[in-house]
Amino acid sequence: PEGGDGYRGLVLQGGGASPVNYAMEMVNRNKRSVAIDLKHPQGRAALLRLLADADVFLTNLLPSALDRLGLGAEALRAVNRRLSYARGHGYGVRGDAADTPAYDSTACWARGAIEETIAPQGLPEPLPQRGAVGDRYAATQLAFGIAGALYRRERTGEGSVVDVSLLATALWMIGSDVLAAIQGAYRQSPPLGQPRTTLPNPLTANYRCADGRWLTICCLQPDRYWEDLCGILDHPGLAADPRFADTPARAANSAALVRILEDAFAARPLDAWRAPLDAARIPWGPFQRVDELLADPQVLANGYLGTVSPEGGEPFTLPAGAVQFDERPAALHPAPGLGEHTDEVLLSLGYTMDEVLQLKIDGAVL
């Protein structure tokens, strides 16, 4: 238990002098912390006691580490057959890389080809990953799997072993590109700055505005939106132009239409496009900066950012999470200090306070 999870030692991403470990708080708010030395026999006994009526055991330790600790799936489910045993790992539980250490930058971003689907051709080096992108997506998959396992247990009385790897998560994230590759049709994004002369659907593309900002329109049913889009562009007669009469015609004359749309969107700044695009019900979005996202009216209206108010400390803001129940965002409480709830949890398992103190003296718990 010395030092606790490695996340507790992370430096604040992006710098800053805040005393709040935002990375730790974001993924550990609303939890309790019990610090146990799993290599100590009394620590292991305490863990098994905790697992006796637990719903889920969740781990990201390597299989070799779990085996050394005697914490494999069969060992723990021998203690509790209703236990759902969930593993997050890099490359899956079979194959030569099953016991290989991994981070999302190695197993998801690089080996899982996420970067290759995002980077345009011609860059001098691969794009670096932003923080924990694959980790959080994989965690969502794992939570979905755990929910399914708990539902199955309620139907059958049996727990399940749930596995999610960063590599499998990558295949799901870029599923459209994987399907293209299966069919031999995958193409990397073209080089930056290349003239866009072959867009099959110019109504699904990015366009630069007069102030240098960008927006994207996404009319996957272009015929449905064509006249409405023409109505907000300063280009009389465009809707009646036979070159663009329907989807096949627009695809055949893509280069000409892209130039027209580029000129049209470049005639006004981004903010001038917001009201007309919304009024015409065109599916579109601005390319926002992260600091703008914090003030996005929809983010604020739906409570996607929440406030944590630690006892005796200054309140701070965290993402509240994407899932809401009964139209209410999650209530946020601070992440626990290391071993903050050891006494509380062990006492709830039937230990006496004298026994808890002895475990601490022996170094089995913190």
Short mmCIF file of C-alpha atoms in Angstrom, two decimals:
data_model
loop_
_atom_site.label_atom_id
_atom_site.label_comp_id
_atom_site.label_asym_id
_atom_site.label_seq_id
_atom_site.Cartn_x
_atom_site.Cartn_y
_atom_site.Cartn_z
CA PRO A 1 0.00 0.00 0.00
CA GLU A 2 2.94 2.41 0.18
CA GLY A 3 2.26 5.24 -2.23
CA GLY A 4 -0.96 3.71 -3.50
CA ASP A 5 -2.00 3.61 -7.12
CA GLY A 6 0.39 5.13 -9.61
CA TYR A 7 -2.30 7.62 -10.62
CA ARG A 8 -1.76 9.37 -7.29
CA GLY A 9 1.70 10.39 -8.47
CA LEU A 10 0.71 11.80 -11.85
CA VAL A 11 1.72 15.35 -12.59
CA LEU A 12 -1.18 17.55 -13.60
CA GLN A 13 -1.58 17.24 -17.35
CA GLY A 14 -0.89 20.54 -19.01
CA GLY A 15 1.06 21.94 -16.07
CA GLY A 16 -0.22 24.28 -13.42
CA ALA A 17 0.34 24.75 -9.73
CA SER A 18 -3.01 23.54 -8.40
CA PRO A 19 -2.85 21.31 -5.32
CA VAL A 20 -5.67 19.23 -6.85
CA ASN A 21 -4.62 16.06 -8.69
CA TYR A 22 -7.28 16.47 -11.36
CA ALA A 23 -6.44 13.21 -13.14
CA MET A 24 -6.88 11.26 -9.90
CA GLU A 25 -10.05 13.13 -8.98
CA MET A 26 -11.72 12.64 -12.35
CA VAL A 27 -11.58 8.84 -12.33
CA ASN A 28 -11.83 8.21 -8.59
CA ARG A 29 -14.48 10.62 -7.36
CA ASN A 30 -17.31 9.01 -5.41
CA LYS A 31 -15.16 6.01 -4.38
CA ARG A 32 -13.73 4.70 -1.12
CA SER A 33 -10.11 3.67 -0.58
CA VAL A 34 -8.82 0.69 1.39
CA ALA A 35 -5.04 0.17 1.29
CA ILE A 36 -4.05 -3.49 1.60
CA ASP A 37 -0.68 -5.20 1.12
CA LEU A 38 -1.67 -8.15 -1.07
CA LYS A 39 1.65 -9.91 -0.41
CA HIS A 40 1.02 -9.99 3.34
CA PRO A 41 -0.95 -13.10 4.40
CA GLN A 42 -3.22 -11.09 6.68
CA GLY A 43 -3.71 -8.53 3.92
CA ARG A 44 -4.71 -11.27 1.51
CA ALA A 45 -7.10 -12.66 4.12
CA ALA A 46 -8.70 -9.23 4.46
CA LEU A 47 -9.16 -9.00 0.69
CA LEU A 48 -10.80 -12.44 0.52
CA ARG A 49 -13.10 -11.43 3.34
CA LEU A 50 -14.02 -8.33 1.38
CA LEU A 51 -14.68 -10.42 -1.74
CA ALA A 52 -16.92 -12.94 0.02
CA ASP A 53 -20.04 -10.97 -0.83
CA ALA A 54 -18.66 -8.53 -3.38
CA ASP A 55 -20.27 -8.04 -6.79
CA VAL A 56 -17.20 -7.28 -8.88
CA PHE A 57 -13.43 -7.68 -8.72
CA LEU A 58 -11.77 -5.31 -11.19
CA THR A 59 -8.07 -5.41 -12.00
CA ASN A 60 -5.53 -4.24 -14.55
CA LEU A 61 -2.63 -6.30 -13.19
CA LEU A 62 -0.78 -8.56 -15.61
CA PRO A 63 -1.73 -12.26 -15.57
CA SER A 64 1.68 -13.19 -14.15
CA ALA A 65 1.21 -10.75 -11.26
CA LEU A 66 -2.28 -12.07 -10.55
CA ASP A 67 -0.98 -15.63 -10.52
CA ARG A 68 1.87 -14.77 -8.13
CA LEU A 69 -0.63 -13.13 -5.79
CA GLY A 70 -3.10 -16.01 -6.06
CA LEU A 71 -5.74 -13.64 -7.41
CA GLY A 72 -6.67 -15.40 -10.62
CA ALA A 73 -10.28 -15.73 -11.70
CA GLU A 74 -10.75 -19.31 -10.50
CA ALA A 75 -9.08 -18.64 -7.14
CA LEU A 76 -11.40 -15.73 -6.37
CA ARG A 77 -14.55 -17.29 -7.76
CA ALA A 78 -13.87 -20.27 -5.52
CA VAL A 79 -14.46 -17.81 -2.69
CA ASN A 80 -17.57 -16.29 -4.28
CA ARG A 81 -19.25 -17.99 -7.26
CA ARG A 82 -21.43 -14.94 -7.84
CA LEU A 83 -18.40 -12.69 -8.27
CA SER A 84 -17.95 -10.99 -11.63
CA TYR A 85 -14.23 -10.93 -12.39
CA ALA A 86 -13.29 -8.09 -14.72
CA ARG A 87 -9.89 -7.59 -16.35
CA GLY A 88 -8.60 -4.60 -18.28
CA HIS A 89 -5.42 -5.40 -20.20
CA GLY A 90 -3.34 -4.48 -23.21
CA TYR A 91 -3.50 -7.25 -25.77
CA GLY A 92 -6.00 -9.90 -24.67
CA VAL A 93 -5.67 -12.96 -22.45
CA ARG A 94 -4.34 -15.30 -25.15
CA GLY A 95 -1.34 -15.11 -27.44
CA ASP A 96 2.32 -14.24 -26.96
CA ALA A 97 1.61 -10.67 -25.84
CA ALA A 98 -0.95 -11.58 -23.17
CA ASP A 99 1.51 -10.85 -20.36
CA THR A 100 3.11 -7.82 -22.01
CA PRO A 101 2.93 -4.48 -20.15
CA ALA A 102 0.88 -1.91 -22.03
CA TYR A 103 -0.40 1.62 -21.95
CA ASP A 104 -3.06 3.02 -24.22
CA SER A 105 -0.40 4.89 -26.22
CA THR A 106 1.29 1.58 -27.05
CA ALA A 107 -1.57 -0.92 -27.33
CA CYS A 108 -4.38 1.32 -28.60
CA TRP A 109 -3.02 4.48 -30.23
CA ALA A 110 0.03 2.94 -31.94
CA ARG A 111 -0.48 -0.81 -32.33
CA GLY A 112 -4.25 -0.40 -32.63
CA ALA A 113 -3.80 2.00 -35.59
CA ILE A 114 -5.84 4.82 -34.05
CA GLU A 115 -3.13 7.31 -35.02
CA GLU A 116 -3.01 6.09 -38.60
CA THR A 117 -6.70 6.75 -39.12
CA ILE A 118 -6.41 10.30 -37.80
CA ALA A 119 -3.10 11.50 -39.25
CA PRO A 120 -3.08 12.83 -42.82
CA GLN A 121 -0.53 11.45 -45.21
CA GLY A 122 2.84 13.14 -45.42
CA LEU A 123 3.46 14.07 -41.79
CA PRO A 124 7.14 13.81 -40.83
CA GLU A 125 6.35 11.70 -37.76
CA PRO A 126 3.34 10.05 -36.05
CA LEU A 127 0.96 12.20 -34.06
CA PRO A 128 1.44 11.86 -30.28
CA GLN A 129 -1.55 10.68 -28.28
CA ARG A 130 -3.46 12.97 -25.96
CA GLY A 131 -3.85 11.84 -22.38
CA ALA A 132 -5.64 8.57 -21.61
CA VAL A 133 -7.78 8.53 -24.76
CA GLY A 134 -7.74 4.75 -25.10
CA ASP A 135 -7.88 4.19 -21.36
CA ARG A 136 -11.17 6.02 -20.94
CA TYR A 137 -12.77 4.47 -23.99
CA ALA A 138 -11.69 0.99 -22.85
CA ALA A 139 -12.98 1.71 -19.35
CA THR A 140 -16.39 2.52 -20.83
CA GLN A 141 -16.36 -0.81 -22.66
CA LEU A 142 -15.38 -2.57 -19.44
CA ALA A 143 -18.19 -0.89 -17.51
CA PHE A 144 -20.63 -2.02 -20.20
CA GLY A 145 -19.32 -5.57 -19.90
CA ILE A 146 -19.59 -5.52 -16.10
CA ALA A 147 -23.18 -4.31 -16.33
CA GLY A 148 -23.95 -7.21 -18.65
CA ALA A 149 -22.26 -9.67 -16.30
CA LEU A 150 -24.29 -8.41 -13.35
CA TYR A 151 -27.49 -8.75 -15.36
CA ARG A 152 -26.54 -12.29 -16.31
CA ARG A 153 -25.80 -13.10 -12.67
CA GLU A 154 -29.26 -11.95 -11.64
CA ARG A 155 -30.72 -14.35 -14.21
CA THR A 156 -28.43 -17.35 -13.59
CA GLY A 157 -26.82 -16.84 -10.17
CA GLU A 158 -23.36 -17.21 -11.73
CA GLY A 159 -20.68 -14.59 -12.05
CA SER A 160 -18.74 -14.04 -15.29
CA VAL A 161 -15.19 -13.28 -16.33
CA VAL A 162 -15.20 -10.02 -18.31
CA ASP A 163 -12.23 -9.06 -20.49
CA VAL A 164 -11.55 -5.81 -22.33
CA SER A 165 -8.21 -5.05 -23.97
CA LEU A 166 -6.87 -1.79 -25.29
CA LEU A 167 -6.18 -3.49 -28.62
CA ALA A 168 -9.77 -4.73 -28.99
CA THR A 169 -11.00 -1.28 -27.98
CA ALA A 170 -8.99 0.24 -30.82
CA LEU A 171 -10.62 -2.07 -33.37
CA TRP A 172 -14.04 -0.99 -32.12
CA MET A 173 -13.12 2.72 -32.09
CA ILE A 174 -12.04 2.65 -35.74
CA GLY A 175 -14.63 0.09 -36.78
CA SER A 176 -15.51 1.94 -40.00
CA ASP A 177 -11.87 1.90 -41.11
CA VAL A 178 -11.50 -1.74 -40.09
CA LEU A 179 -14.51 -2.62 -42.24
CA ALA A 180 -12.94 -0.73 -45.13
CA ALA A 181 -9.66 -2.64 -44.65
CA ILE A 182 -11.50 -5.97 -44.56
CA GLN A 183 -12.93 -5.08 -47.97
CA GLY A 184 -9.56 -3.90 -49.28
CA ALA A 185 -10.81 -0.33 -49.52
CA TYR A 186 -9.06 1.49 -46.64
CA ARG A 187 -7.47 4.81 -47.58
CA GLN A 188 -5.50 7.06 -45.27
CA SER A 189 -6.50 10.72 -45.07
CA PRO A 190 -4.96 12.80 -47.89
CA PRO A 191 -2.09 15.21 -47.21
CA LEU A 192 -2.94 18.52 -45.59
CA GLY A 193 -3.59 21.35 -48.01
CA GLN A 194 -4.33 19.10 -50.95
CA PRO A 195 -7.14 20.48 -53.18
CA ARG A 196 -10.38 18.67 -52.45
CA THR A 197 -11.45 17.58 -55.90
CA THR A 198 -12.83 14.13 -55.24
CA LEU A 199 -15.19 14.46 -52.29
CA PRO A 200 -18.05 12.03 -52.95
CA ASN A 201 -20.35 14.22 -50.87
CA PRO A 202 -19.32 17.88 -50.55
CA LEU A 203 -22.15 18.31 -48.04
CA THR A 204 -20.16 16.23 -45.58
CA ALA A 205 -16.92 18.15 -45.21
CA ASN A 206 -15.01 20.83 -43.30
CA TYR A 207 -15.06 24.46 -44.43
CA ARG A 208 -12.99 27.46 -43.42
CA CYS A 209 -14.72 30.68 -42.38
CA ALA A 210 -13.69 34.31 -42.92
CA ASP A 211 -12.00 34.57 -39.50
CA GLY A 212 -9.86 31.46 -40.04
CA ARG A 213 -12.11 29.28 -37.88
CA TRP A 214 -13.51 26.04 -39.26
CA LEU A 215 -16.90 24.34 -39.22
CA THR A 216 -18.09 20.97 -40.41
CA ILE A 217 -21.37 20.08 -42.07
CA CYS A 218 -22.55 16.47 -42.09
CA CYS A 219 -25.49 15.93 -44.41
CA LEU A 220 -25.44 12.17 -44.84
CA GLN A 221 -28.78 12.50 -46.68
CA PRO A 222 -27.66 15.39 -48.91
CA ASP A 223 -30.77 15.59 -51.09
CA ARG A 224 -32.85 16.25 -48.00
CA TYR A 225 -30.75 19.29 -47.04
CA TRP A 226 -29.60 20.65 -50.40
CA GLU A 227 -32.24 23.35 -50.93
CA ASP A 228 -32.12 24.46 -47.31
CA LEU A 229 -28.34 24.78 -47.47
CA CYS A 230 -28.55 26.73 -50.69
CA GLY A 231 -31.03 29.07 -49.06
CA ILE A 232 -28.52 30.29 -46.47
CA LEU A 233 -25.56 30.67 -48.86
CA ASP A 234 -25.01 33.92 -50.75
CA HIS A 235 -25.09 32.16 -54.10
CA PRO A 236 -28.31 32.81 -56.09
CA GLY A 237 -29.40 30.05 -58.42
CA LEU A 238 -27.29 27.34 -56.83
CA ALA A 239 -30.27 25.13 -55.99
CA ALA A 240 -31.40 25.16 -59.64
CA ASP A 241 -27.96 24.43 -61.10
CA PRO A 242 -28.32 21.11 -63.01
CA ARG A 243 -24.74 20.16 -62.12
CA PHE A 244 -25.87 19.76 -58.52
CA ALA A 245 -29.44 18.55 -58.98
CA ASP A 246 -29.05 15.40 -56.87
CA THR A 247 -26.50 13.29 -55.03
CA PRO A 248 -24.99 11.58 -58.13
CA ALA A 249 -24.74 14.92 -59.96
CA ARG A 250 -23.04 16.60 -57.01
CA ALA A 251 -20.58 13.69 -56.75
CA ALA A 252 -19.79 13.94 -60.48
CA ASN A 253 -19.22 17.68 -60.17
CA SER A 254 -17.64 17.56 -56.75
CA ALA A 255 -14.65 19.78 -57.51
CA ALA A 256 -16.81 22.65 -58.75
CA LEU A 257 -19.23 22.40 -55.84
CA VAL A 258 -16.45 22.25 -53.24
CA ARG A 259 -14.97 25.48 -54.63
CA ILE A 260 -18.38 27.16 -54.47
CA LEU A 261 -18.96 26.01 -50.89
CA GLU A 262 -15.44 27.00 -49.84
CA ASP A 263 -15.98 30.51 -51.19
CA ALA A 264 -19.43 30.76 -49.63
CA PHE A 265 -18.39 29.73 -46.13
CA ALA A 266 -15.25 31.87 -46.35
CA ALA A 267 -17.41 34.97 -46.85
CA ARG A 268 -18.54 35.12 -43.19
CA PRO A 269 -16.89 34.52 -39.82
CA LEU A 270 -17.80 31.43 -37.84
CA ASP A 271 -20.20 33.19 -35.47
CA ALA A 272 -22.20 34.53 -38.41
CA TRP A 273 -22.96 30.99 -39.54
CA ARG A 274 -24.34 29.72 -36.23
CA ALA A 275 -27.88 31.14 -36.42
CA PRO A 276 -28.60 30.42 -40.11
CA LEU A 277 -27.27 26.86 -39.96
CA ASP A 278 -29.27 26.15 -36.81
CA ALA A 279 -32.41 27.75 -38.26
CA ALA A 280 -32.12 25.61 -41.40
CA ARG A 281 -31.65 22.49 -39.24
CA ILE A 282 -28.40 21.67 -41.05
CA PRO A 283 -26.33 19.09 -39.11
CA TRP A 284 -23.17 21.04 -38.41
CA GLY A 285 -20.66 21.84 -35.70
CA PRO A 286 -17.91 24.37 -35.02
CA PHE A 287 -14.37 23.16 -34.45
CA GLN A 288 -14.08 24.32 -30.87
CA ARG A 289 -11.08 24.85 -28.66
CA VAL A 290 -11.09 22.98 -25.37
CA ASP A 291 -11.47 26.22 -23.41
CA GLU A 292 -14.55 27.01 -25.53
CA LEU A 293 -15.95 23.57 -24.75
CA LEU A 294 -15.95 24.48 -21.06
CA ALA A 295 -18.39 27.30 -21.83
CA ASP A 296 -20.46 25.48 -24.46
CA PRO A 297 -24.13 26.26 -23.72
CA GLN A 298 -25.10 22.59 -24.09
CA VAL A 299 -22.35 21.49 -21.72
CA LEU A 300 -23.60 23.96 -19.13
CA ALA A 301 -27.32 23.32 -19.68
CA ASN A 302 -26.92 19.57 -19.19
CA GLY A 303 -24.54 19.64 -16.25
CA TYR A 304 -21.73 17.90 -18.12
CA LEU A 305 -19.30 19.75 -15.86
CA GLY A 306 -19.81 19.34 -12.13
CA THR A 307 -18.40 20.89 -9.00
CA VAL A 308 -16.57 18.99 -6.29
CA SER A 309 -16.61 20.63 -2.85
CA PRO A 310 -14.03 18.95 -0.61
CA GLU A 311 -14.40 19.44 3.10
CA GLY A 312 -12.09 22.23 4.14
CA GLY A 313 -10.86 22.83 0.59
CA GLU A 314 -11.64 24.99 -2.41
CA PRO A 315 -14.31 23.72 -4.84
CA PHE A 316 -13.08 22.58 -8.25
CA THR A 317 -14.63 21.50 -11.53
CA LEU A 318 -14.60 18.05 -13.14
CA PRO A 319 -16.36 16.39 -16.07
CA ALA A 320 -19.42 14.74 -14.57
CA GLY A 321 -19.45 11.74 -16.93
CA ALA A 322 -21.60 11.05 -19.97
CA VAL A 323 -24.29 8.88 -18.35
CA GLN A 324 -27.23 10.47 -16.56
CA PHE A 325 -30.12 8.79 -14.78
CA ASP A 326 -33.56 10.40 -14.60
CA GLU A 327 -32.19 13.49 -16.38
CA ARG A 328 -29.84 14.34 -13.55
CA PRO A 329 -26.04 14.55 -13.76
CA ALA A 330 -23.99 12.58 -11.28
CA ALA A 331 -23.32 14.14 -7.89
CA LEU A 332 -19.57 14.53 -7.45
CA HIS A 333 -17.67 13.86 -4.24
CA PRO A 334 -13.89 14.03 -3.81
CA ALA A 335 -11.63 11.12 -4.61
CA PRO A 336 -10.55 9.36 -1.39
CA GLY A 337 -7.19 9.73 0.21
CA LEU A 338 -5.03 6.60 0.22
CA GLY A 339 -6.53 4.20 2.74
CA GLU A 340 -9.04 6.80 3.88
CA HIS A 341 -11.74 4.18 4.42
CA THR A 342 -9.65 1.23 5.58
CA ASP A 343 -11.01 1.35 9.13
CA GLU A 344 -14.60 1.88 8.00
CA VAL A 345 -14.60 -0.99 5.52
CA LEU A 346 -12.76 -3.50 7.71
CA LEU A 347 -15.05 -2.77 10.65
CA SER A 348 -18.02 -3.40 8.34
CA LEU A 349 -16.53 -6.85 7.59
CA GLY A 350 -16.60 -7.78 11.27
CA TYR A 351 -13.06 -6.87 12.31
CA THR A 352 -12.75 -5.28 15.73
CA MET A 353 -10.88 -2.03 16.13
CA ASP A 354 -8.12 -3.87 17.99
CA GLU A 355 -7.77 -6.24 15.05
CA VAL A 356 -7.64 -3.35 12.60
CA LEU A 357 -4.92 -1.66 14.64
CA GLN A 358 -2.94 -4.89 14.76
CA LEU A 359 -3.21 -5.25 10.97
CA LYS A 360 -1.79 -1.75 10.66
CA ILE A 361 1.03 -2.50 13.06
CA ASP A 362 1.83 -5.66 11.10
CA GLY A 363 1.88 -3.71 7.83
CA ALA A 364 -0.98 -5.68 6.29
CA VAL A 365 -3.11 -2.57 5.74
CA LEU A 366 -2.63 1.17 5.76
#
